[in-house]
C-alpha positions as a printed NumPy array, in Angstrom:
array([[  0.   ,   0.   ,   0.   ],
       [  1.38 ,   3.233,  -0.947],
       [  1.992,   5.297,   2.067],
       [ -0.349,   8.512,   1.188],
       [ -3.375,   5.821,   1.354],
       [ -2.14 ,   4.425,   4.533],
       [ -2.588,   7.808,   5.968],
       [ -5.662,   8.642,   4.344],
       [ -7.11 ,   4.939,   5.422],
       [ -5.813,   6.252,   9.285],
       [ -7.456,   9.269,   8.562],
       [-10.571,   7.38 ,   8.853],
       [-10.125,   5.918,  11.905],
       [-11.948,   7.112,  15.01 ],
       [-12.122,   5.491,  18.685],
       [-15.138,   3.552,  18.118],
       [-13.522,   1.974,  14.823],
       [-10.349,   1.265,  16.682],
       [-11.817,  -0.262,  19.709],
       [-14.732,  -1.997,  17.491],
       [-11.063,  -3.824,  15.579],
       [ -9.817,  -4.901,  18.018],
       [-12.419,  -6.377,  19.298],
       [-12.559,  -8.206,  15.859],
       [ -8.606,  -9.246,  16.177],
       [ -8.971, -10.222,  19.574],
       [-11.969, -12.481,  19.153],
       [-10.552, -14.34 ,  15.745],
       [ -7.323, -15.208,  17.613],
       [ -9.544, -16.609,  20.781],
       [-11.483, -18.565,  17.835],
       [ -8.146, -19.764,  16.73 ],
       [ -7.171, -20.828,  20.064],
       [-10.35 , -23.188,  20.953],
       [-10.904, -24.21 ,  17.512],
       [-14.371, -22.885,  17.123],
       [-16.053, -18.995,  16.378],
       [-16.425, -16.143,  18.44 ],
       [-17.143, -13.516,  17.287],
       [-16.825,  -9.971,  18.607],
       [-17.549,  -6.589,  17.112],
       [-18.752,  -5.485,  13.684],
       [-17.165,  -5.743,  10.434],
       [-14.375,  -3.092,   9.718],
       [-14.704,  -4.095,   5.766],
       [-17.328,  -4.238,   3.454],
       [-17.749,  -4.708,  -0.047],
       [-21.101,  -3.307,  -1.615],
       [-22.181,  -4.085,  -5.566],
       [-23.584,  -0.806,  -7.775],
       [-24.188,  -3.115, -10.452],
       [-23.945,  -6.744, -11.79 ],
       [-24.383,  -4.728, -15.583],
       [-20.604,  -4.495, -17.377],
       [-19.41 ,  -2.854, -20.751],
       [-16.645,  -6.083, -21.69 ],
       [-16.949,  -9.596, -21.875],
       [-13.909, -11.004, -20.039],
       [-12.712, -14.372, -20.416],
       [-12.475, -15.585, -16.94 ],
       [-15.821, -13.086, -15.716],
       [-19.166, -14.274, -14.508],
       [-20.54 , -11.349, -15.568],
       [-18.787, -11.517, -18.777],
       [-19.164, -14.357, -20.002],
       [-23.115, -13.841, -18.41 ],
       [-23.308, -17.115, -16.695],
       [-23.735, -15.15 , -13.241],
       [-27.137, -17.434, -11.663],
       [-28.405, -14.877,  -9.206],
       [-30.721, -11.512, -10.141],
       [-29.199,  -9.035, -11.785],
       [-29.83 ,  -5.187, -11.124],
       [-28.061,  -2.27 ,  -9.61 ],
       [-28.649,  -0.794,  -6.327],
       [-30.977,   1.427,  -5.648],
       [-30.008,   4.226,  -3.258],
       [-32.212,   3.254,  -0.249],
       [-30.572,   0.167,   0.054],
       [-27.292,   2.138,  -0.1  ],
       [-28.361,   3.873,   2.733],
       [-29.466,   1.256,   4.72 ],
       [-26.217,  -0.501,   4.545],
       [-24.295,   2.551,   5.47 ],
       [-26.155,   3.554,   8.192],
       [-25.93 ,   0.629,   9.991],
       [-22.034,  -0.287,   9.167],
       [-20.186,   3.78 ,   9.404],
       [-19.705,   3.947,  13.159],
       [-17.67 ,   0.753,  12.79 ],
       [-17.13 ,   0.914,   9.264],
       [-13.313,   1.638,   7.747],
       [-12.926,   0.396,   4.673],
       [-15.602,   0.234,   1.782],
       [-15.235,  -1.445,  -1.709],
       [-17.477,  -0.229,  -3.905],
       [-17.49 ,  -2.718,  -6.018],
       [-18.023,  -6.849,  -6.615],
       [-19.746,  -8.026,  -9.747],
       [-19.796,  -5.572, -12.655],
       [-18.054,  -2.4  , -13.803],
       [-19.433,   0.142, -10.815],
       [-19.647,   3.508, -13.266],
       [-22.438,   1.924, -15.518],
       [-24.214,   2.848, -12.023],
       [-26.266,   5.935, -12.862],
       [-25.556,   7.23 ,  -9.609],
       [-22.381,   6.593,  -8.696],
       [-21.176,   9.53 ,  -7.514],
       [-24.397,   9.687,  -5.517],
       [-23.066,   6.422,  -3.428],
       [-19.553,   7.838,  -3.059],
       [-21.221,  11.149,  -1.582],
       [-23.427,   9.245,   0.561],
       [-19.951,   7.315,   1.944],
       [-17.567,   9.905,   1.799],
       [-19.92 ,  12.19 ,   4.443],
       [-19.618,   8.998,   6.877],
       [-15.424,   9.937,   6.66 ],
       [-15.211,   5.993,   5.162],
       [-12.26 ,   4.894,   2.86 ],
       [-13.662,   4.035,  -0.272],
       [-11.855,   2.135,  -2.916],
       [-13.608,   1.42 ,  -6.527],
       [-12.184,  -1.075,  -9.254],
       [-12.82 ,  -0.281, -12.679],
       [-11.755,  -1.373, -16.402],
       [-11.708,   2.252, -17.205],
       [-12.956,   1.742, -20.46 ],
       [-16.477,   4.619, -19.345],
       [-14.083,   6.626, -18.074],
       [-13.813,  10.119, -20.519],
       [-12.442,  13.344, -19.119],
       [-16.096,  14.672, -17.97 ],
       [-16.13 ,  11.286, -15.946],
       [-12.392,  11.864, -14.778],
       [-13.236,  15.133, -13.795],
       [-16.545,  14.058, -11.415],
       [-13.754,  11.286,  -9.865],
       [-11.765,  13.297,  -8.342],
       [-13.828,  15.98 ,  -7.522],
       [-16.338,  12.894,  -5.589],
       [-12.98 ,  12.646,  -3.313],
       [-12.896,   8.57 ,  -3.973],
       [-10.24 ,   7.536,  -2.029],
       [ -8.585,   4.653,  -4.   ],
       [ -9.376,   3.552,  -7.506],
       [ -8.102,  -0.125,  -8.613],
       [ -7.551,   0.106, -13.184],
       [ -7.555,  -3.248, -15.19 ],
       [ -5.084,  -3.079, -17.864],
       [ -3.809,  -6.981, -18.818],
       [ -1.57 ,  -5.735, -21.263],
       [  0.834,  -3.129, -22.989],
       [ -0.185,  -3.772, -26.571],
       [ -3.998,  -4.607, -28.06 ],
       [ -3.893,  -7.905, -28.85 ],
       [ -2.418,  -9.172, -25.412],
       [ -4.701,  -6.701, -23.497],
       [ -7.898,  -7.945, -25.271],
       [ -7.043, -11.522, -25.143],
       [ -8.897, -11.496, -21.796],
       [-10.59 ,  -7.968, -21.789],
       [-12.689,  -8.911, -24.695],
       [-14.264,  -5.606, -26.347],
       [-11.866,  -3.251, -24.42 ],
       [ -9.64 ,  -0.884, -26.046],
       [ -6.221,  -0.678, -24.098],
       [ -6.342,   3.248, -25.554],
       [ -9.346,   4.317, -23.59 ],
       [ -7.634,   2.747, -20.225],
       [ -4.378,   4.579, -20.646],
       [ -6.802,   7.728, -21.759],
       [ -8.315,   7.089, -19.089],
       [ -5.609,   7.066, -15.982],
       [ -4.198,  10.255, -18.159],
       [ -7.707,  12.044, -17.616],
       [ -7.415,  11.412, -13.926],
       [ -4.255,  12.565, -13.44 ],
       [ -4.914,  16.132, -15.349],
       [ -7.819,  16.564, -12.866],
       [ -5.442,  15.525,  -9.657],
       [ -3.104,  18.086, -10.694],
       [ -5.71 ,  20.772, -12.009],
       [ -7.637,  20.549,  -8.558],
       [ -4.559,  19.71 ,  -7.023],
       [ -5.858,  16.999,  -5.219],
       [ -3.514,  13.598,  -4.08 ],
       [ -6.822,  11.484,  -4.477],
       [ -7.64 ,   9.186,  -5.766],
       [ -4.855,   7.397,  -5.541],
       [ -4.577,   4.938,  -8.666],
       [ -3.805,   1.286,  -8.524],
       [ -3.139,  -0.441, -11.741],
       [ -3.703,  -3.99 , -11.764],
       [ -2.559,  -6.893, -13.917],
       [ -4.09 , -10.33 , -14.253],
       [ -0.914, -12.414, -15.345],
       [ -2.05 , -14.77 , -17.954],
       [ -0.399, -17.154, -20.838],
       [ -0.832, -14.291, -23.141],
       [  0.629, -11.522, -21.439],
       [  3.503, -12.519, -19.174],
       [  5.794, -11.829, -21.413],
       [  4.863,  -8.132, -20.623],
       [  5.559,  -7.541, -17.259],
       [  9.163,  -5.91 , -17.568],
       [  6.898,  -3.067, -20.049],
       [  3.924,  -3.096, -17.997],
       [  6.552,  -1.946, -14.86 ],
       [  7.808,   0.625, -17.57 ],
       [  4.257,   1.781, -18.479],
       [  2.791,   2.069, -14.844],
       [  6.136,   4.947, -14.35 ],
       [  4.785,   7.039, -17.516],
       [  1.731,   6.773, -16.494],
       [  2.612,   8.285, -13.032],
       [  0.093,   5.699, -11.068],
       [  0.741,   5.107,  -7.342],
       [  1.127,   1.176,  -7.777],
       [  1.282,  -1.484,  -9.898],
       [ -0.015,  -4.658,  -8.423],
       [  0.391,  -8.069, -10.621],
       [ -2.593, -10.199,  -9.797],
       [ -3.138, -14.424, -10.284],
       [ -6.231, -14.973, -12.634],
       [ -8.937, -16.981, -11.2  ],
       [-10.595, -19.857, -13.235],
       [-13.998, -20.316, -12.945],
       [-13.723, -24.122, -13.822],
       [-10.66 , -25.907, -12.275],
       [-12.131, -29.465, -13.649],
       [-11.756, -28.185, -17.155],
       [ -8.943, -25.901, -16.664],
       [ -7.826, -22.679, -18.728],
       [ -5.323, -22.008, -21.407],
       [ -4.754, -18.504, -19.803],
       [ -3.198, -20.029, -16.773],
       [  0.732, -18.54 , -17.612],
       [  3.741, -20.584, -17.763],
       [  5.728, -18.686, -14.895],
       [  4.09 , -20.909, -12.248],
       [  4.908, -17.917,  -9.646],
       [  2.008, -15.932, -10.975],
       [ -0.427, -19.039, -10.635],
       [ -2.423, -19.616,  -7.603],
       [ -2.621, -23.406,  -9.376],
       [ -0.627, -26.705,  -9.48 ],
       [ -1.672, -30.09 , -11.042],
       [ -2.382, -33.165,  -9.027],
       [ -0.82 , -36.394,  -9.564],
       [ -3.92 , -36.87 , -11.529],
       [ -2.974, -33.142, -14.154],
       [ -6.138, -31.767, -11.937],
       [ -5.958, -28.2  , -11.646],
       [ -5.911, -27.418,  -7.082],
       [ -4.829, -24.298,  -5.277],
       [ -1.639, -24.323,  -4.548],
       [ -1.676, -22.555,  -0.767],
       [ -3.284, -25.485,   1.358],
       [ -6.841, -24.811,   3.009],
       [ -6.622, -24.163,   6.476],
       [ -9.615, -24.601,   8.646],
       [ -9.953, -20.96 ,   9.611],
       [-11.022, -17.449,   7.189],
       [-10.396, -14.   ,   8.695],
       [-12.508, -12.672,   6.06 ],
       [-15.466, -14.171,   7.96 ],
       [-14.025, -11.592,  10.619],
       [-12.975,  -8.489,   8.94 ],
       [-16.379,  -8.063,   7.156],
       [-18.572,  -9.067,   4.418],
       [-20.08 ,  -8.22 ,   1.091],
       [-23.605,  -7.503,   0.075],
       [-24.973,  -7.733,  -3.452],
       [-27.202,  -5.156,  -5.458],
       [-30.114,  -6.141,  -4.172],
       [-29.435,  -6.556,  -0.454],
       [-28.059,  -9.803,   0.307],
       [-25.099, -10.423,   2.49 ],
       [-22.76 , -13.323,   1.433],
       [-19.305, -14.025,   3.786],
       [-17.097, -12.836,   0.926],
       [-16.042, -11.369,  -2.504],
       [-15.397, -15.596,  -3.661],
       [-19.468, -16.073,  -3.51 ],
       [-20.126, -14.627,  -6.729],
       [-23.629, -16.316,  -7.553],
       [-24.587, -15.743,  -3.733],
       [-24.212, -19.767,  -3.221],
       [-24.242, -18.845,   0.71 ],
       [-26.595, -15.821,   1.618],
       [-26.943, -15.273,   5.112],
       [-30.127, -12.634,   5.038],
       [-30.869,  -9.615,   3.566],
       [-30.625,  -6.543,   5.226],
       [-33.672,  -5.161,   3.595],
       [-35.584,  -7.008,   5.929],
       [-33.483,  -7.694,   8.852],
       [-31.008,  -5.605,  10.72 ],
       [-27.072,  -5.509,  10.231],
       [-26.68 ,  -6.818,  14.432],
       [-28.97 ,  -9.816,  13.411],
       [-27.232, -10.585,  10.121],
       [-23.731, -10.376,  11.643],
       [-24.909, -12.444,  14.646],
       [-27.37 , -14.788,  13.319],
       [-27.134, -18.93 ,  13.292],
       [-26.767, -18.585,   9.48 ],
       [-23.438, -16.902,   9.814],
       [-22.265, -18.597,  12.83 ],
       [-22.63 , -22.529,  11.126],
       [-21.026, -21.123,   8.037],
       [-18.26 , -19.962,  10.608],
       [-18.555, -23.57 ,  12.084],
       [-18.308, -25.405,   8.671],
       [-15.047, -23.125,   7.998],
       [-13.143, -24.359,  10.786],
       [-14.447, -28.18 ,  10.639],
       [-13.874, -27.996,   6.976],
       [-13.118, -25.724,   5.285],
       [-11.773, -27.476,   1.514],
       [-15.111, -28.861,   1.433],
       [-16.772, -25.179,   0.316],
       [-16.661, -24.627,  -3.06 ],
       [-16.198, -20.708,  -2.664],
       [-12.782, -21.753,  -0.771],
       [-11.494, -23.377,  -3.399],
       [ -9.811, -20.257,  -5.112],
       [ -9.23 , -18.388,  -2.294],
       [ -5.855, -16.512,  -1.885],
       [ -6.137, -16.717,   1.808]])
């Protein structure tokens, strides 16, 4: 993490979020130490979906590739408010995104503004490809702390191999339009995180995409492992450079995580997500909401944190954990 987000992400921390984390810490590493949940506190995290609607077709996407099984939509703003009213005063850290591309939300900036006057870090993730200079403009002046760019490539053809119907042109446009607008309203947010899914096609890129992020004047480059919706039938973007894989093969040439499963998931801790249309799921690895545990439409944030729904799914985790699909590509 760069180290002007670290102190904007402090920036947003009060007594009540501080003492409401620990209490978080403290009761995952007493859950650790009897080998069952407790849980204490509310979550510090949360990731909220504007949209399941995207502009690209990605290889690897749910979305994309529109095999997603759940409703789609886009939030409306009551539910919006709902959510943050009843997460801020232990909220610190909101993503603003899940399923989707988050600025084919017609109100997008009206979710950031809703946020930002709760003094929350928000952090958006976007393939940039919406974003003109009117758009660019509206960013930075929204005061979005952190915004995550997809660019899997430094030429065309490798960057549309998996972003199918982007233009690589519009995403470089695109971080260029955002930093005018920093410097014109001389503002240090949002900072910008380019990201790169390392795949077969592209890894032959990475000393130029290093090389790129510097003339674009980003704040970070992160290099990402691709996920693959179907491990029985595998992928041909999995790369070669097995370091940028979060997959091995099995005596058998089945496709497993490489990092082994333990029986335990701070995620469950930290916080949770909650789709368009209300629904919280334990994390961003539930994508067709296999595991809903309420919606907060109709029942309160206390009763969805605390309820038996959440608690057995906290259970199953540390009895076993490998046997959830959702685990299986976890990076934790």
């Amino acid at each position: 993490m760069p180290f002007g987000m670290f102190i904007k992400l402090f920036s947003c921390f009060t007594f009540r979020r501080v003492f409401n984390a620990s209490k978080i810490y403290f009761s995952y590493f007493i859950s650790l130490l009897i080998g069952k949940p407790w849980l204490k506190g509310f979550p510090v995290a949360v990731s909220i979906e504007p949209t399941t609607s995207c502009n690209l077709h990605c290889v690897e996407c749910l979305t994309g590739k529109n095999i997603l099984t759940r409703p789609k939509g886009e939030i409306n703003i009551e539910v919006f408010k709902k959510i943050i009213d009843q997460t801020h005063q232990h909220l610190i850290y909101l993503s603003l995104y899940f399923q989707g591309e988050p600025f084919m939300h017609k109100n997008i900036f009206d979710l950031i503004k809703i946020a930002k006057e709760k003094k929350i870090f928000i952090e958006t993730s976007t393939n940039a490809n919406l974003i003109d200079d009117e758009v660019a403009k509206k960013i930075v002046e929204s005061d979005l702390d952190s915004i995550i760019i997809s660019i899997d490539g430094t030429s065309q053809e490798t960057y549309a191999s998996y972003r199918s119907d982007g233009q690589l042109q519009k995403v470089k446009d695109a971080i260029k339009f955002i930093d005018h607008w920093k410097k014109t309203l001389k503002s240090k947010t949002p900072f910008m995180v380019l990201q790169y899914l390392v795949t077969k096609q592209n890894e032959h890129q990475l000393v130029e995409m290093k090389q790129l992020a510097k003339q674009l004047h980003v704040n970070a480059l992160r290099f990402k492992t691709i996920q693959i919706i179907d491990m029985e039938r595998g992928s041909d973007l999995l790369p070669v450079n097995t370091r940028y894989s979060r997959y091995q093969k099995d005596k058998n040439g089945k496709l497993i995580p490489k990092k082994k499963t333990h029986n335990r998931c701070f995620r469950m801790w930290r916080g949770c997500v909650f789709t368009w249309d209300g629904y919280m799921l334990p994390c961003c690895f539930d994508k067709n909401a296999e595991h809903s545990l309420g919606n907060i439409s109709n029942t309160s944030l206390p009763e969805l944190w605390k309820s038996p729904a959440y608690n057995d799914f906290c259970k199953h985790i540390f009895r076993e954990r490998k046997t959830i699909r959702i685990c299986g590509n976890c990076t934790e």
